Backbone as JSON, one array per atom type, in Angstrom:
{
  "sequence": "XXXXXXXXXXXXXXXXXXXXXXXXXXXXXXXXXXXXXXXXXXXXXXXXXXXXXXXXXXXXXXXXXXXXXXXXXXXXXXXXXXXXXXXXXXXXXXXXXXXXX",
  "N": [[153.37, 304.19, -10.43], [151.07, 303.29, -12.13], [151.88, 300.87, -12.05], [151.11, 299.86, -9.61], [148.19, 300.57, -9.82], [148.04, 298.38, -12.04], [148.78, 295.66, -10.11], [146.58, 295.33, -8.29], [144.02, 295.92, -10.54], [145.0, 293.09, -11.2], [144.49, 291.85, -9.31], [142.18, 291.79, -8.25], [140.57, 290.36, -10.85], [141.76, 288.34, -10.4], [140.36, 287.45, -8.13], [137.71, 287.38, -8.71], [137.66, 285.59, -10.71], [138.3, 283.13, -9.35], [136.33, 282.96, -7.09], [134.09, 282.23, -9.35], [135.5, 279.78, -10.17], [134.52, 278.71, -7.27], [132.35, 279.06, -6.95], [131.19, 277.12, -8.93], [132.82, 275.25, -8.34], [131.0, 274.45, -5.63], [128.4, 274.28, -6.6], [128.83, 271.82, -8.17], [129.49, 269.99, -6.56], [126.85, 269.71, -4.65], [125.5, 269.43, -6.53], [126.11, 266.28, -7.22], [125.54, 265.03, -4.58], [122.42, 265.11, -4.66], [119.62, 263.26, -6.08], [118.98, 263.39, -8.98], [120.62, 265.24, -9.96], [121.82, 265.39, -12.35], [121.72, 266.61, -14.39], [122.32, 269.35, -13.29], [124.8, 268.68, -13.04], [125.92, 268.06, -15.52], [126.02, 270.9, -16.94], [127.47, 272.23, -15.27], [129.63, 271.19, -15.87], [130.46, 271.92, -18.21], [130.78, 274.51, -17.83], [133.41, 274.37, -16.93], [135.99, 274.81, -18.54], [135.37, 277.35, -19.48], [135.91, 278.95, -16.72], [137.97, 277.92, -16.04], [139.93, 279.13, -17.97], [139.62, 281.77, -17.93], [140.31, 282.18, -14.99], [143.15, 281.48, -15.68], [143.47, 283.48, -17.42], [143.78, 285.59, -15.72], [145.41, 285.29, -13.64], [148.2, 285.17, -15.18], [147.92, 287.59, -16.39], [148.32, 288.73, -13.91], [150.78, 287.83, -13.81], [152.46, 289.37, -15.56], [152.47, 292.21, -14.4], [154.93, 292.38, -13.16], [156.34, 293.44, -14.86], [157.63, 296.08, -17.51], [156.1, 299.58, -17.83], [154.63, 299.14, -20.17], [154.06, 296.42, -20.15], [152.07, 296.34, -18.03], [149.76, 298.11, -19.16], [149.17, 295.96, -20.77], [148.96, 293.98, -18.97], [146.53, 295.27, -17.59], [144.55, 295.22, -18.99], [143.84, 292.37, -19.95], [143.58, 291.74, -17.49], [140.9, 292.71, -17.33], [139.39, 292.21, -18.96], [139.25, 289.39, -18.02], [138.01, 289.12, -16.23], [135.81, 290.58, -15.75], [134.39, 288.52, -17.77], [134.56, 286.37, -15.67], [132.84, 287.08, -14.07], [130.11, 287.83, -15.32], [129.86, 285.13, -16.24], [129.47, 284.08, -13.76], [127.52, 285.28, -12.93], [125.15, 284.2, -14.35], [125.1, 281.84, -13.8], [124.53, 281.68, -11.85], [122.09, 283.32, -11.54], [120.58, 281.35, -12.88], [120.39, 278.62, -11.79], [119.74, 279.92, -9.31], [117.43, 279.61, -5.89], [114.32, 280.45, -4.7], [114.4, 281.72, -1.61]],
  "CA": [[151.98, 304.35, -10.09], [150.64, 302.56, -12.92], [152.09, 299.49, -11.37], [150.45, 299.82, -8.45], [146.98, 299.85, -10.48], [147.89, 296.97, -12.42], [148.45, 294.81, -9.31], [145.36, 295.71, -7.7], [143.12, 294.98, -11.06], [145.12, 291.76, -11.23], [144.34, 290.55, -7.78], [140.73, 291.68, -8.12], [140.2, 289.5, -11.53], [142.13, 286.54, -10.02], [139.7, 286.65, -7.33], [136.47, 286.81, -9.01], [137.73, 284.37, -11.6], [138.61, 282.28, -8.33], [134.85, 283.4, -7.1], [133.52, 281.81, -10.42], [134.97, 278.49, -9.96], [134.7, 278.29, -6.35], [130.65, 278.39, -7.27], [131.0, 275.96, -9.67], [132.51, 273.55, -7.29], [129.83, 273.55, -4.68], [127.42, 273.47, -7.33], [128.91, 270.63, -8.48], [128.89, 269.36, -5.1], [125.66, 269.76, -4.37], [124.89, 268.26, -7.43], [126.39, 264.76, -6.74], [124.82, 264.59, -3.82], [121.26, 264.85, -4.49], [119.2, 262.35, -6.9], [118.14, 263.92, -10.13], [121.43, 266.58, -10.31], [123.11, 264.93, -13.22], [121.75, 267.96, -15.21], [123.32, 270.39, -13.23], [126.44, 268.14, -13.13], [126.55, 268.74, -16.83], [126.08, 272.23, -16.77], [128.85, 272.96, -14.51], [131.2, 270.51, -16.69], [130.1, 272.64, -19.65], [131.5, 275.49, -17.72], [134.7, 274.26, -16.17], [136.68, 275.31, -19.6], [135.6, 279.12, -19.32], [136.41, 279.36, -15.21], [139.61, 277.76, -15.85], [140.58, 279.75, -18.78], [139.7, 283.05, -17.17], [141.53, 282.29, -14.18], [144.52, 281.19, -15.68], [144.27, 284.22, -17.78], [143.59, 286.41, -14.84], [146.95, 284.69, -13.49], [148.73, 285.86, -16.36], [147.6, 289.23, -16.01], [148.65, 288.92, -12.27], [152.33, 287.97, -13.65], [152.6, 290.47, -16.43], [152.64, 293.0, -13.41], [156.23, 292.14, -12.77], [157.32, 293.86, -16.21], [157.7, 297.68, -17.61], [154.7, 300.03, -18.5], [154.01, 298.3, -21.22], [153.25, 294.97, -19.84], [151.12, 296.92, -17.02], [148.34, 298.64, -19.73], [148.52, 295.13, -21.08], [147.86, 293.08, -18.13], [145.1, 295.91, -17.34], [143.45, 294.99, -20.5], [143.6, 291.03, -19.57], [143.14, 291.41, -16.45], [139.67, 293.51, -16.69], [138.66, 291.33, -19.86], [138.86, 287.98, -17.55], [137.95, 289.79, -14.54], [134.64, 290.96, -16.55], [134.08, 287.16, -18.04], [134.16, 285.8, -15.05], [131.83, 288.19, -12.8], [129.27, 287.79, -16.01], [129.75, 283.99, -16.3], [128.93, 283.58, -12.42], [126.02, 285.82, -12.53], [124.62, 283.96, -15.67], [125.11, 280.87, -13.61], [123.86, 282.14, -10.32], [120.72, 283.35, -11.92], [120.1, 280.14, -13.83], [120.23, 278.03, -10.01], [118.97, 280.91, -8.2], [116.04, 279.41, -5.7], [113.56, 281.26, -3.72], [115.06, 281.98, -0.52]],
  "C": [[151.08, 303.42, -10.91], [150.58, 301.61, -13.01], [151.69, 298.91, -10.51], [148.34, 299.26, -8.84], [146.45, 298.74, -10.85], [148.07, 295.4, -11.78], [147.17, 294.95, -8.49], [143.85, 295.26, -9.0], [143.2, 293.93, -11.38], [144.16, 290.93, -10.38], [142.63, 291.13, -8.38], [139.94, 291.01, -9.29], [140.41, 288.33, -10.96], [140.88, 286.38, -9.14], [138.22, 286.5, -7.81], [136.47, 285.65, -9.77], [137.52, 283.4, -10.57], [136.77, 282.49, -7.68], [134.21, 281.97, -7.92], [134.03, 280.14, -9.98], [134.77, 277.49, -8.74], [133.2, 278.17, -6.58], [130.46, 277.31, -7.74], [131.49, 274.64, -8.89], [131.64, 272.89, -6.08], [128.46, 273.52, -5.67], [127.5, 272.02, -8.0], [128.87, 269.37, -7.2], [127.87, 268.96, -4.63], [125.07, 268.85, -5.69], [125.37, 266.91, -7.23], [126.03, 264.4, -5.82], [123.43, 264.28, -3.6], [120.99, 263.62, -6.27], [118.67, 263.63, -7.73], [119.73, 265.44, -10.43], [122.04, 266.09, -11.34], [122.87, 266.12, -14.55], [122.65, 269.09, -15.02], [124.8, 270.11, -13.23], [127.08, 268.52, -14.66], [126.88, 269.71, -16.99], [127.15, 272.41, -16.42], [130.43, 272.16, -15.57], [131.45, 271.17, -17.9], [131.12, 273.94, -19.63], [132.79, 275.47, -17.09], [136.21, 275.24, -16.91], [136.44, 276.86, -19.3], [135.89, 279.84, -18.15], [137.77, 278.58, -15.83], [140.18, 279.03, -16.94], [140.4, 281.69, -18.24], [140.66, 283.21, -15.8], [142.75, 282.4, -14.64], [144.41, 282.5, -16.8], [144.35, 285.74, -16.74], [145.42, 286.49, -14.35], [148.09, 285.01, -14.08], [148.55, 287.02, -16.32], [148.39, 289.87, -14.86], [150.29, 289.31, -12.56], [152.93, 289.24, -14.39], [152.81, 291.95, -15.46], [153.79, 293.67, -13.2], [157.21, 293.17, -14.0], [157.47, 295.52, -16.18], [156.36, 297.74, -17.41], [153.79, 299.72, -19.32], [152.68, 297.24, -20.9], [152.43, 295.74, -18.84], [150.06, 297.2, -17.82], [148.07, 297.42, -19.93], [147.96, 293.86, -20.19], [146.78, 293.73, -17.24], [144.26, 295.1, -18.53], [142.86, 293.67, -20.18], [142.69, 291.02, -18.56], [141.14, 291.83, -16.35], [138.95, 292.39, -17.69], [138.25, 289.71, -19.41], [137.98, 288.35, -16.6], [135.95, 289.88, -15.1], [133.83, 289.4, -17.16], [133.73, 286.55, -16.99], [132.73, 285.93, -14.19], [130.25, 287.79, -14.13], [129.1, 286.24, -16.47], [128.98, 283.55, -14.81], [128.03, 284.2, -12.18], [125.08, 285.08, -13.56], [124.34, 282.41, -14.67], [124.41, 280.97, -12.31], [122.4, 282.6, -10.57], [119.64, 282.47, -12.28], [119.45, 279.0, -12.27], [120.11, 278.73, -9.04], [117.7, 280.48, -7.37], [115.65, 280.51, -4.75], [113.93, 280.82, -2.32], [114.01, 282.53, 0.67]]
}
């Protein structure tokens, strides 16, 4: 049962992590296309390091799955601690380039 949990808060870190730097690449997108984005181009290069590293430890979390009980509390723990990074990195970043709609 416990196994069952810990694939379920895997997949739902991997995907916000995945979320997080699927923003960051059409913001970076969007930034190379217009004149004057080389700010937000930085920005997003600033944050490439903390979307990758949350994914890939989301990922890790994901595999840790595969093991006893053990490894299950502990890729809960990962998993919620990337899962949580990411979701609060992409709202931090989504707020920041938020326009009036």
């Amino acid at each position: 049962m416990i196994n069952i949990i810990a694939v379920i808060i895997a997949i739902a870190s991997v995907l916000a992590s995945l979320g997080h730097v699927g923003y960051l690449a059409m913001l970076n997108n969007a930034a190379g296309k217009r004149a004057g984005g080389a700010p937000v181009a930085q920005y997003v290069r600033g944050r490439w390091a903390l979307a990758g590293g949350a994914t890939a430890a989301s990922l890790f979390a994901w595999l840790l799955t595969s093991g006893n009980v053990v490894l299950d509390v502990l890729a809960i723990v990962i998993a919620v601690g990337s899962g949580a990074t990411s979701v609060k990195a992409l709202q931090s970043t989504q707020a920041k380039y938020r326009s009036g709609g």
